[in-house]
Amino acid sequence: RPSRFPGRQGPIHVNLKFDHLALQEIAYLRHTLGRTVTGKLKGTLAYNRSGKAPGTGRLDFRVANGVYPLLEKTFGLDRIDFREIDGQLAWNEKTLKVERIYMTGEKVRIVLKGEVAVNAEDFNASGLNLTANVELPSMNNAKGILTITGTVFAPVVAFKMG
C-alpha cells in the first residue's frame, strides 16, 4: 500500500518565502537559544533531498529592529540592540555553514562566519567553529576578533582586541 507521506522515500523540494515573522513568537528559537530574541524576520528557505540521501538546504534571512539578550554582561552590555541582522546559512547532513551573519546596531557591528558540526542525535551537542569580526562604536570604535568553539549547549568564547 502506498504511503500517505511520500517524503519518507521520494524526493523533497521546498522553497519557502517568509516575511514579518516575530522572533519572540518562535518557541523553537527561544528553546534552542535559551533566551528570547526579538525582531521581525524575513527571508527564503530552500531544502532538497533525493530518495533516502540526506538533504541539503539554504537559508537567507534578514531580521530588523530587535534585541539579542546576552547571558553574561559583555563589553558593558547585557543585550545587543540591533537595526539589522543579515545572514546566509547553508547545510548538509553533517555541517551547518555560516557563510555570513552581519549584525549592525548603534553600539556594535559584527560579521560572523564559520561552521557548526551537526550532531543529528542532539543539536545542543553540535560542535562550534565560528569567528566574528567585532567593531564597538560604543567604545571608540574598538575592534577585535571573537572566536566561538565548544558546543551549542556549552560554547567557549574568546575575544582578542585587534
CSV table of N, CA and C in Angstrom, one decimal:
chain,number,residue,atom,x,y,z
A,1,ARG,N,0.8,-1.2,0.0
A,1,ARG,CA,0.0,0.0,0.0
A,1,ARG,C,0.9,1.2,0.0
A,2,PRO,N,0.6,2.2,-0.9
A,2,PRO,CA,1.5,3.4,-0.9
A,2,PRO,C,1.3,4.2,0.3
A,3,SER,N,2.5,4.9,0.7
A,3,SER,CA,2.5,5.7,1.9
A,3,SER,C,1.7,7.0,1.6
A,4,ARG,N,1.0,7.5,2.6
A,4,ARG,CA,0.3,8.8,2.5
A,4,ARG,C,1.3,9.9,2.6
A,5,PHE,N,2.5,9.6,3.1
A,5,PHE,CA,3.6,10.6,3.3
A,5,PHE,C,4.8,10.2,2.4
A,6,PRO,N,4.7,10.5,1.1
A,6,PRO,CA,5.8,10.0,0.2
A,6,PRO,C,7.1,10.6,0.5
A,7,GLY,N,7.3,11.7,1.3
A,7,GLY,CA,8.5,12.3,1.6
A,7,GLY,C,9.5,11.4,2.3
A,8,ARG,N,9.1,10.3,2.9
A,8,ARG,CA,10.0,9.4,3.5
A,8,ARG,C,10.9,8.7,2.5
A,9,GLN,N,10.4,8.5,1.3
A,9,GLN,CA,11.2,7.7,0.3
A,9,GLN,C,11.5,8.6,-0.9
A,10,GLY,N,10.6,9.4,-1.3
A,10,GLY,CA,10.8,10.2,-2.5
A,10,GLY,C,11.5,11.5,-2.3
A,11,PRO,N,11.7,12.2,-3.4
A,11,PRO,CA,12.4,13.4,-3.4
A,11,PRO,C,11.6,14.5,-2.7
A,12,ILE,N,12.3,15.4,-2.0
A,12,ILE,CA,11.6,16.6,-1.4
A,12,ILE,C,12.3,17.8,-1.9
A,13,HIS,N,11.5,18.8,-2.4
A,13,HIS,CA,12.0,20.1,-2.8
A,13,HIS,C,11.1,21.1,-2.2
A,14,VAL,N,11.7,22.0,-1.3
A,14,VAL,CA,10.9,23.0,-0.7
A,14,VAL,C,11.6,24.4,-0.9
A,15,ASN,N,10.8,25.3,-1.3
A,15,ASN,CA,11.2,26.7,-1.5
A,15,ASN,C,10.2,27.5,-0.7
A,16,LEU,N,10.6,28.2,0.3
A,16,LEU,CA,9.7,28.9,1.2
A,16,LEU,C,10.1,30.3,1.3
A,17,LYS,N,9.2,31.2,1.2
A,17,LYS,CA,9.5,32.7,1.4
A,17,LYS,C,8.7,33.1,2.6
A,18,PHE,N,9.3,33.9,3.5
A,18,PHE,CA,8.6,34.3,4.7
A,18,PHE,C,8.9,35.8,5.0
A,19,ASP,N,8.0,36.4,5.7
A,19,ASP,CA,8.1,37.9,5.9
A,19,ASP,C,7.3,38.2,7.2
A,20,HIS,N,7.8,39.2,7.9
A,20,HIS,CA,7.1,39.7,9.1
A,20,HIS,C,6.9,38.7,10.2
A,21,LEU,N,7.8,37.7,10.4
A,21,LEU,CA,7.7,36.8,11.5
A,21,LEU,C,8.3,37.4,12.7
A,22,ALA,N,7.6,37.4,13.8
A,22,ALA,CA,8.1,37.9,15.1
A,22,ALA,C,8.9,36.9,15.8
A,23,LEU,N,10.2,37.1,15.9
A,23,LEU,CA,11.1,36.1,16.5
A,23,LEU,C,10.7,35.7,17.9
A,24,GLN,N,10.2,36.6,18.7
A,24,GLN,CA,9.8,36.3,20.1
A,24,GLN,C,8.7,35.3,20.1
A,25,GLU,N,8.0,35.1,19.0
A,25,GLU,CA,6.9,34.1,19.0
A,25,GLU,C,7.3,32.7,18.5
A,26,ILE,N,8.6,32.5,18.2
A,26,ILE,CA,9.0,31.3,17.7
A,26,ILE,C,9.6,30.5,18.9
A,27,ALA,N,8.8,29.5,19.4
A,27,ALA,CA,9.2,28.7,20.6
A,27,ALA,C,10.5,28.0,20.4
A,28,TYR,N,10.7,27.4,19.2
A,28,TYR,CA,11.9,26.6,18.9
A,28,TYR,C,13.1,27.5,19.1
A,29,LEU,N,13.1,28.7,18.6
A,29,LEU,CA,14.2,29.6,18.7
A,29,LEU,C,14.5,29.9,20.2
A,30,ARG,N,13.4,30.2,20.9
A,30,ARG,CA,13.6,30.5,22.4
A,30,ARG,C,14.2,29.3,23.1
A,31,HIS,N,13.8,28.1,22.8
A,31,HIS,CA,14.3,26.9,23.4
A,31,HIS,C,15.7,26.6,23.0
A,32,THR,N,16.0,26.8,21.8
A,32,THR,CA,17.4,26.5,21.3
A,32,THR,C,18.4,27.5,21.8
A,33,LEU,N,18.1,28.8,21.8
A,33,LEU,CA,19.0,29.8,22.2
A,33,LEU,C,19.0,30.0,23.8
A,34,GLY,N,17.9,29.6,24.4
A,34,GLY,CA,17.8,29.8,25.9
A,34,GLY,C,17.6,31.2,26.3
A,35,ARG,N,17.0,32.0,25.4
A,35,ARG,CA,16.6,33.4,25.6
A,35,ARG,C,15.6,33.8,24.6
A,36,THR,N,15.0,34.9,24.8
A,36,THR,CA,14.0,35.5,23.9
A,36,THR,C,14.6,36.6,23.0
A,37,VAL,N,14.8,36.3,21.8
A,37,VAL,CA,15.3,37.3,20.8
A,37,VAL,C,14.1,38.0,20.2
A,38,THR,N,14.1,39.3,20.0
A,38,THR,CA,13.0,40.0,19.3
A,38,THR,C,13.5,40.5,17.9
A,39,GLY,N,12.5,40.9,17.1
A,39,GLY,CA,12.8,41.4,15.8
A,39,GLY,C,11.8,40.8,14.8
A,40,LYS,N,11.8,41.4,13.6
A,40,LYS,CA,10.9,40.9,12.5
A,40,LYS,C,11.8,40.2,11.5
A,41,LEU,N,11.5,38.9,11.2
A,41,LEU,CA,12.2,38.1,10.3
A,41,LEU,C,11.6,38.0,9.0
A,42,LYS,N,12.5,38.0,7.9
A,42,LYS,CA,12.0,37.7,6.6
A,42,LYS,C,13.1,37.0,5.9
A,43,GLY,N,12.8,36.3,4.8
A,43,GLY,CA,13.8,35.6,4.1
A,43,GLY,C,13.3,34.5,3.2
A,44,THR,N,14.2,33.6,2.8
A,44,THR,CA,13.9,32.4,2.0
A,44,THR,C,14.6,31.2,2.5
A,45,LEU,N,13.9,30.1,2.4
A,45,LEU,CA,14.5,28.8,2.8
A,45,LEU,C,14.3,27.8,1.7
A,46,ALA,N,15.4,27.1,1.3
A,46,ALA,CA,15.3,26.1,0.3
A,46,ALA,C,15.9,24.8,0.9
A,47,TYR,N,15.2,23.7,0.6
A,47,TYR,CA,15.6,22.4,1.1
A,47,TYR,C,15.4,21.4,-0.1
A,48,ASN,N,16.4,20.5,-0.3
A,48,ASN,CA,16.3,19.5,-1.3
A,48,ASN,C,16.8,18.2,-0.8
A,49,ARG,N,16.1,17.1,-1.1
A,49,ARG,CA,16.5,15.7,-0.8
A,49,ARG,C,16.0,14.8,-1.9
A,50,SER,N,16.9,13.9,-2.2
A,50,SER,CA,16.6,12.9,-3.2
A,50,SER,C,16.6,11.5,-2.6
A,51,GLY,N,15.5,10.8,-2.7
A,51,GLY,CA,15.4,9.5,-2.1
A,51,GLY,C,15.7,9.4,-0.6
A,52,LYS,N,16.6,8.5,-0.2
A,52,LYS,CA,17.0,8.4,1.2
A,52,LYS,C,18.2,9.1,1.5
A,53,ALA,N,18.8,9.8,0.5
A,53,ALA,CA,20.0,10.6,0.8
A,53,ALA,C,19.7,11.8,1.7
A,54,PRO,N,20.7,12.2,2.5
A,54,PRO,CA,20.5,13.3,3.4
A,54,PRO,C,20.2,14.6,2.5
A,55,GLY,N,19.4,15.5,3.1
A,55,GLY,CA,19.1,16.7,2.4
A,55,GLY,C,20.1,17.8,2.5
A,56,THR,N,20.0,18.8,1.7
A,56,THR,CA,20.8,20.0,1.8
A,56,THR,C,19.8,21.2,1.8
A,57,GLY,N,20.3,22.3,2.3
A,57,GLY,CA,19.5,23.4,2.4
A,57,GLY,C,20.2,24.7,2.4
A,58,ARG,N,19.5,25.8,2.3
A,58,ARG,CA,20.0,27.2,2.4
A,58,ARG,C,19.0,28.1,3.0
A,59,LEU,N,19.4,29.0,3.8
A,59,LEU,CA,18.6,30.0,4.5
A,59,LEU,C,19.2,31.3,4.3
A,60,ASP,N,18.5,32.2,3.6
A,60,ASP,CA,18.9,33.6,3.5
A,60,ASP,C,17.9,34.4,4.3
A,61,PHE,N,18.3,35.3,5.2
A,61,PHE,CA,17.4,36.0,6.1
A,61,PHE,C,17.8,37.4,6.5
A,62,ARG,N,16.9,38.1,6.9
A,62,ARG,CA,17.1,39.5,7.5
A,62,ARG,C,16.2,39.6,8.7
A,63,VAL,N,16.7,40.1,9.7
A,63,VAL,CA,16.0,40.5,10.9
A,63,VAL,C,16.1,42.0,11.2
A,64,ALA,N,15.0,42.6,11.4
A,64,ALA,CA,15.0,44.1,11.6
A,64,ALA,C,14.6,44.5,13.0
A,65,ASN,N,15.3,45.5,13.5
A,65,ASN,CA,14.9,46.2,14.8
A,65,ASN,C,14.6,45.2,15.9
A,66,GLY,N,15.6,44.6,16.5
A,66,GLY,CA,15.4,43.6,17.5
A,66,GLY,C,16.4,43.8,18.6
A,67,VAL,N,16.3,42.8,19.6
A,67,VAL,CA,17.2,42.7,20.7
A,67,VAL,C,17.6,41.3,20.9
A,68,TYR,N,19.0,41.1,21.1
A,68,TYR,CA,19.6,39.8,21.4
A,68,TYR,C,20.1,39.9,22.8
A,69,PRO,N,19.4,39.3,23.8
A,69,PRO,CA,19.9,39.3,25.2
A,69,PRO,C,21.2,38.5,25.4
A,70,LEU,N,22.1,39.0,26.1
A,70,LEU,CA,23.4,38.3,26.4
A,70,LEU,C,23.2,37.5,27.7
A,71,LEU,N,23.8,36.3,27.8
A,71,LEU,CA,23.7,35.5,29.0
A,71,LEU,C,24.6,36.1,30.1
A,72,GLU,N,25.6,36.8,29.7
A,72,GLU,CA,26.6,37.4,30.6
A,72,GLU,C,26.9,38.8,30.1
A,73,LYS,N,27.1,39.7,31.0
A,73,LYS,CA,27.4,41.1,30.5
A,73,LYS,C,28.8,41.1,29.8
A,74,THR,N,28.8,41.6,28.6
A,74,THR,CA,29.9,41.6,27.7
A,74,THR,C,30.1,43.1,27.2
A,75,PHE,N,31.4,43.6,27.3
A,75,PHE,CA,31.7,44.9,26.8
A,75,PHE,C,30.7,46.0,27.5
A,76,GLY,N,30.3,45.7,28.7
A,76,GLY,CA,29.4,46.6,29.4
A,76,GLY,C,28.0,46.5,28.9
A,77,LEU,N,27.7,45.5,28.1
A,77,LEU,CA,26.3,45.3,27.5
A,77,LEU,C,25.7,44.1,28.1
A,78,ASP,N,24.4,44.2,28.4
A,78,ASP,CA,23.7,43.0,28.8
A,78,ASP,C,22.7,42.5,27.7
A,79,ARG,N,22.7,43.3,26.6
A,79,ARG,CA,21.9,42.9,25.4
A,79,ARG,C,22.5,43.7,24.2
A,80,ILE,N,22.2,43.2,23.1
A,80,ILE,CA,22.6,43.9,21.8
A,80,ILE,C,21.3,44.3,21.1
A,81,ASP,N,21.2,45.6,21.1
A,81,ASP,CA,20.1,46.2,20.3
A,81,ASP,C,20.6,46.3,18.8
A,82,PHE,N,19.8,45.8,17.9
A,82,PHE,CA,20.3,45.8,16.5
A,82,PHE,C,19.3,46.4,15.6
A,83,ARG,N,19.8,47.1,14.5
A,83,ARG,CA,18.9,47.6,13.5
A,83,ARG,C,18.6,46.5,12.5
A,84,GLU,N,19.7,45.7,12.2
A,84,GLU,CA,19.5,44.7,11.2
A,84,GLU,C,20.5,43.5,11.4
A,85,ILE,N,20.0,42.3,11.2
A,85,ILE,CA,20.9,41.2,11.0
A,85,ILE,C,20.6,40.6,9.6
A,86,ASP,N,21.7,40.4,8.9
A,86,ASP,CA,21.6,39.9,7.5
A,86,ASP,C,22.4,38.6,7.5
A,87,GLY,N,21.8,37.5,7.1
A,87,GLY,CA,22.5,36.2,7.2
A,87,GLY,C,22.3,35.3,6.1
A,88,GLN,N,23.3,34.4,5.8
A,88,GLN,CA,23.3,33.4,4.8
A,88,GLN,C,23.8,32.1,5.5
A,89,LEU,N,23.0,31.0,5.5
A,89,LEU,CA,23.4,29.7,6.0
A,89,LEU,C,23.2,28.7,5.0
A,90,ALA,N,24.0,27.7,5.0
A,90,ALA,CA,23.9,26.5,4.1
A,90,ALA,C,24.1,25.3,4.9
A,91,TRP,N,23.5,24.1,4.6
A,91,TRP,CA,23.7,22.9,5.4
A,91,TRP,C,23.6,21.7,4.6
A,92,ASN,N,24.2,20.7,5.1
A,92,ASN,CA,24.1,19.3,4.6
A,92,ASN,C,23.9,18.4,5.8
A,93,GLU,N,24.1,17.1,5.6
A,93,GLU,CA,23.8,16.2,6.7
A,93,GLU,C,24.7,16.5,7.9
A,94,LYS,N,25.9,16.9,7.7
A,94,LYS,CA,26.8,17.0,8.9
A,94,LYS,C,27.3,18.4,9.2
A,95,THR,N,27.1,19.3,8.4
A,95,THR,CA,27.6,20.7,8.6
A,95,THR,C,26.6,21.8,8.3
A,96,LEU,N,26.6,22.7,9.2
A,96,LEU,CA,25.8,24.0,9.1
A,96,LEU,C,26.9,25.0,8.8
A,97,LYS,N,26.9,25.6,7.6
A,97,LYS,CA,27.9,26.6,7.3
A,97,LYS,C,27.3,27.9,7.4
A,98,VAL,N,28.0,28.7,8.3
A,98,VAL,CA,27.6,30.1,8.5
A,98,VAL,C,28.4,30.9,7.5
A,99,GLU,N,27.8,31.1,6.3
A,99,GLU,CA,28.5,31.9,5.3
A,99,GLU,C,28.8,33.3,5.7
A,100,ARG,N,27.8,33.9,6.3
A,100,ARG,CA,27.9,35.2,6.8
A,100,ARG,C,26.7,35.6,7.6
A,101,ILE,N,26.9,36.2,8.8
A,101,ILE,CA,25.9,36.9,9.5
A,101,ILE,C,26.4,38.2,9.9
A,102,TYR,N,25.7,39.3,9.4
A,102,TYR,CA,26.2,40.6,9.7
A,102,TYR,C,25.1,41.3,10.5
A,103,MET,N,25.6,41.8,11.7
A,103,MET,CA,24.7,42.5,12.6
A,103,MET,C,25.1,43.9,12.8
A,104,THR,N,24.2,44.8,12.6
A,104,THR,CA,24.5,46.3,12.8
A,104,THR,C,23.6,46.8,13.9
A,105,GLY,N,24.2,47.6,14.7
A,105,GLY,CA,23.5,48.3,15.8
A,105,GLY,C,24.2,49.5,16.2
A,106,GLU,N,23.6,50.3,17.0
A,106,GLU,CA,24.2,51.6,17.5
A,106,GLU,C,25.5,51.3,18.3
A,107,LYS,N,25.6,50.3,19.1
A,107,LYS,CA,26.7,50.0,19.9
A,107,LYS,C,27.7,48.9,19.5
A,108,VAL,N,27.3,48.2,18.4
A,108,VAL,CA,28.1,47.1,18.0
A,108,VAL,C,27.8,46.7,16.5
A,109,ARG,N,28.9,46.3,15.8
A,109,ARG,CA,28.8,45.7,14.5
A,109,ARG,C,29.6,44.4,14.5
A,110,ILE,N,28.9,43.4,14.0
A,110,ILE,CA,29.6,42.0,14.0
A,110,ILE,C,29.4,41.4,12.6
A,111,VAL,N,30.5,40.7,12.1
A,111,VAL,CA,30.4,39.9,11.0
A,111,VAL,C,30.9,38.5,11.4
A,112,LEU,N,30.0,37.5,11.4
A,112,LEU,CA,30.2,36.2,11.9
A,112,LEU,C,30.3,35.2,10.7
A,113,LYS,N,31.3,34.3,10.8
A,113,LYS,CA,31.4,33.2,9.8
A,113,LYS,C,31.9,31.9,10.5
A,114,GLY,N,31.7,30.8,9.8
A,114,GLY,CA,32.3,29.6,10.3
A,114,GLY,C,31.4,28.4,10.1
A,115,GLU,N,31.5,27.4,10.9
A,115,GLU,CA,30.8,26.1,10.8
A,115,GLU,C,30.3,25.6,12.1
A,116,VAL,N,29.2,24.8,12.0
A,116,VAL,CA,28.7,24.0,13.1
A,116,VAL,C,28.7,22.6,12.7
A,117,ALA,N,29.5,21.7,13.4
A,117,ALA,CA,29.5,20.3,13.1
A,117,ALA,C,28.2,19.7,13.7
A,118,VAL,N,27.2,19.4,12.9
A,118,VAL,CA,25.9,19.0,13.4
A,118,VAL,C,25.9,17.6,14.0
A,119,ASN,N,25.4,17.5,15.2
A,119,ASN,CA,25.2,16.2,15.9
A,119,ASN,C,23.7,15.9,15.7
A,120,ALA,N,23.4,15.0,14.8
A,120,ALA,CA,22.0,14.7,14.5
A,120,ALA,C,21.2,14.2,15.6
A,121,GLU,N,21.8,13.5,16.6
A,121,GLU,CA,21.1,13.0,17.8
A,121,GLU,C,20.7,14.1,18.8
A,122,ASP,N,21.6,15.1,18.9
A,122,ASP,CA,21.4,16.1,19.9
A,122,ASP,C,22.0,17.4,19.4
A,123,PHE,N,21.2,18.3,18.8
A,123,PHE,CA,21.8,19.5,18.2
A,123,PHE,C,22.6,20.4,19.2
A,124,ASN,N,22.2,20.3,20.5
A,124,ASN,CA,22.9,21.1,21.5
A,124,ASN,C,24.4,20.6,21.7
A,125,ALA,N,24.6,19.4,21.3
A,125,ALA,CA,26.0,18.8,21.4
A,125,ALA,C,26.8,19.1,20.1
A,126,SER,N,26.3,19.8,19.2
A,126,SER,CA,27.0,20.1,17.9
A,126,SER,C,28.1,21.0,18.2
A,127,GLY,N,29.3,20.7,17.5
A,127,GLY,CA,30.5,21.5,17.7
A,127,GLY,C,30.5,22.8,17.0
A,128,LEU,N,31.1,23.8,17.6
A,128,LEU,CA,31.1,25.2,17.0
A,128,LEU,C,32.6,25.5,16.6
A,129,ASN,N,32.7,26.2,15.4
A,129,ASN,CA,33.9,26.7,15.0
A,129,ASN,C,33.6,28.0,14.2
A,130,LEU,N,33.4,29.1,15.0
A,130,LEU,CA,32.9,30.3,14.5
A,130,LEU,C,33.9,31.5,14.8
A,131,THR,N,34.0,32.4,13.9
A,131,THR,CA,34.8,33.6,14.1
A,131,THR,C,34.0,34.8,13.7
A,132,ALA,N,34.2,35.9,14.6
A,132,ALA,CA,33.5,37.1,14.3
A,132,ALA,C,34.4,38.3,14.4
A,133,ASN,N,34.3,39.2,13.4
A,133,ASN,CA,35.0,40.5,13.5
A,133,ASN,C,34.0,41.4,14.2
A,134,VAL,N,34.5,42.0,15.2
A,134,VAL,CA,33.6,42.9,16.1
A,134,VAL,C,34.1,44.3,16.0
A,135,GLU,N,33.2,45.2,15.9
A,135,GLU,CA,33.5,46.7,16.0
A,135,GLU,C,32.6,47.3,17.0
A,136,LEU,N,33.1,48.0,17.9
A,136,LEU,CA,32.3,48.6,19.0
A,136,LEU,C,32.3,50.1,18.9
A,137,PRO,N,31.4,50.7,18.2
A,137,PRO,CA,31.3,52.2,18.1
A,137,PRO,C,31.1,52.8,19.5
A,138,SER,N,30.4,52.0,20.4
A,138,SER,CA,30.2,52.5,21.8
A,138,SER,C,31.5,52.6,22.6
A,139,MET,N,32.6,52.0,22.1
A,139,MET,CA,33.9,52.0,22.8
A,139,MET,C,34.9,52.6,21.9
A,140,ASN,N,34.7,53.8,21.3
A,140,ASN,CA,35.6,54.5,20.4
A,140,ASN,C,36.0,53.6,19.3
A,141,ASN,N,35.1,52.9,18.7
A,141,ASN,CA,35.3,52.1,17.5
A,141,ASN,C,36.4,51.0,17.7
A,142,ALA,N,36.5,50.5,19.0
A,142,ALA,CA,37.4,49.4,19.3
A,142,ALA,C,37.0,48.2,18.4
A,143,LYS,N,38.1,47.5,17.9
A,143,LYS,CA,37.9,46.3,17.1
A,143,LYS,C,38.6,45.1,17.7
A,144,GLY,N,38.0,43.9,17.3
A,144,GLY,CA,38.6,42.7,17.8
A,144,GLY,C,38.0,41.5,17.1
A,145,ILE,N,38.5,40.4,17.5
A,145,ILE,CA,38.1,39.1,16.9
A,145,ILE,C,37.6,38.2,18.0
A,146,LEU,N,36.4,37.7,17.8
A,146,LEU,CA,35.7,36.8,18.7
A,146,LEU,C,35.7,35.4,18.1
A,147,THR,N,36.2,34.4,18.9
A,147,THR,CA,36.1,33.1,18.5
A,147,THR,C,35.1,32.3,19.4
A,148,ILE,N,34.4,31.4,18.7
A,148,ILE,CA,33.4,30.6,19.5
A,148,ILE,C,33.6,29.2,19.1
A,149,THR,N,34.0,28.4,20.1
A,149,THR,CA,34.2,27.0,20.0
A,149,THR,C,33.4,26.3,21.0
A,150,GLY,N,33.6,25.0,21.2
A,150,GLY,CA,32.8,24.3,22.2
A,150,GLY,C,31.6,23.7,21.5
A,151,THR,N,30.5,23.7,22.2
A,151,THR,CA,29.2,23.2,21.6
A,151,THR,C,28.1,24.2,21.7
A,152,VAL,N,27.0,23.9,21.1
A,152,VAL,CA,25.9,24.8,21.1
A,152,VAL,C,25.4,25.0,22.6
A,153,PHE,N,25.4,23.9,23.3
A,153,PHE,CA,25.0,24.0,24.7
A,153,PHE,C,26.0,24.6,25.6
A,154,ALA,N,27.3,24.4,25.3
A,154,ALA,CA,28.4,24.9,26.2
A,154,ALA,C,29.4,25.6,25.3
A,155,PRO,N,29.1,26.8,24.8
A,155,PRO,CA,30.1,27.5,23.9
A,155,PRO,C,31.3,28.0,24.7
A,156,VAL,N,32.4,28.1,24.1
A,156,VAL,CA,33.6,28.7,24.7
A,156,VAL,C,33.9,29.9,23.8
A,157,VAL,N,33.9,31.1,24.5
A,157,VAL,CA,34.0,32.3,23.7
A,157,VAL,C,35.3,33.0,24.2
A,158,ALA,N,36.1,33.5,23.2
A,158,ALA,CA,37.3,34.2,23.5
A,158,ALA,C,37.3,35.5,22.6
A,159,PHE,N,37.8,36.6,23.2
A,159,PHE,CA,37.8,37.8,22.4
A,159,PHE,C,39.2,38.4,22.5
A,160,LYS,N,39.8,38.8,21.4
A,160,LYS,CA,41.1,39.4,21.3
A,160,LYS,C,41.0,40.8,20.6
A,161,MET,N,41.4,41.8,21.4
A,161,MET,CA,41.4,43.2,20.8
A,161,MET,C,42.4,43.2,19.7
A,162,GLY,N,42.0,43.9,18.6
A,162,GLY,CA,43.0,43.9,17.5
A,162,GLY,C,43.0,45.2,16.7
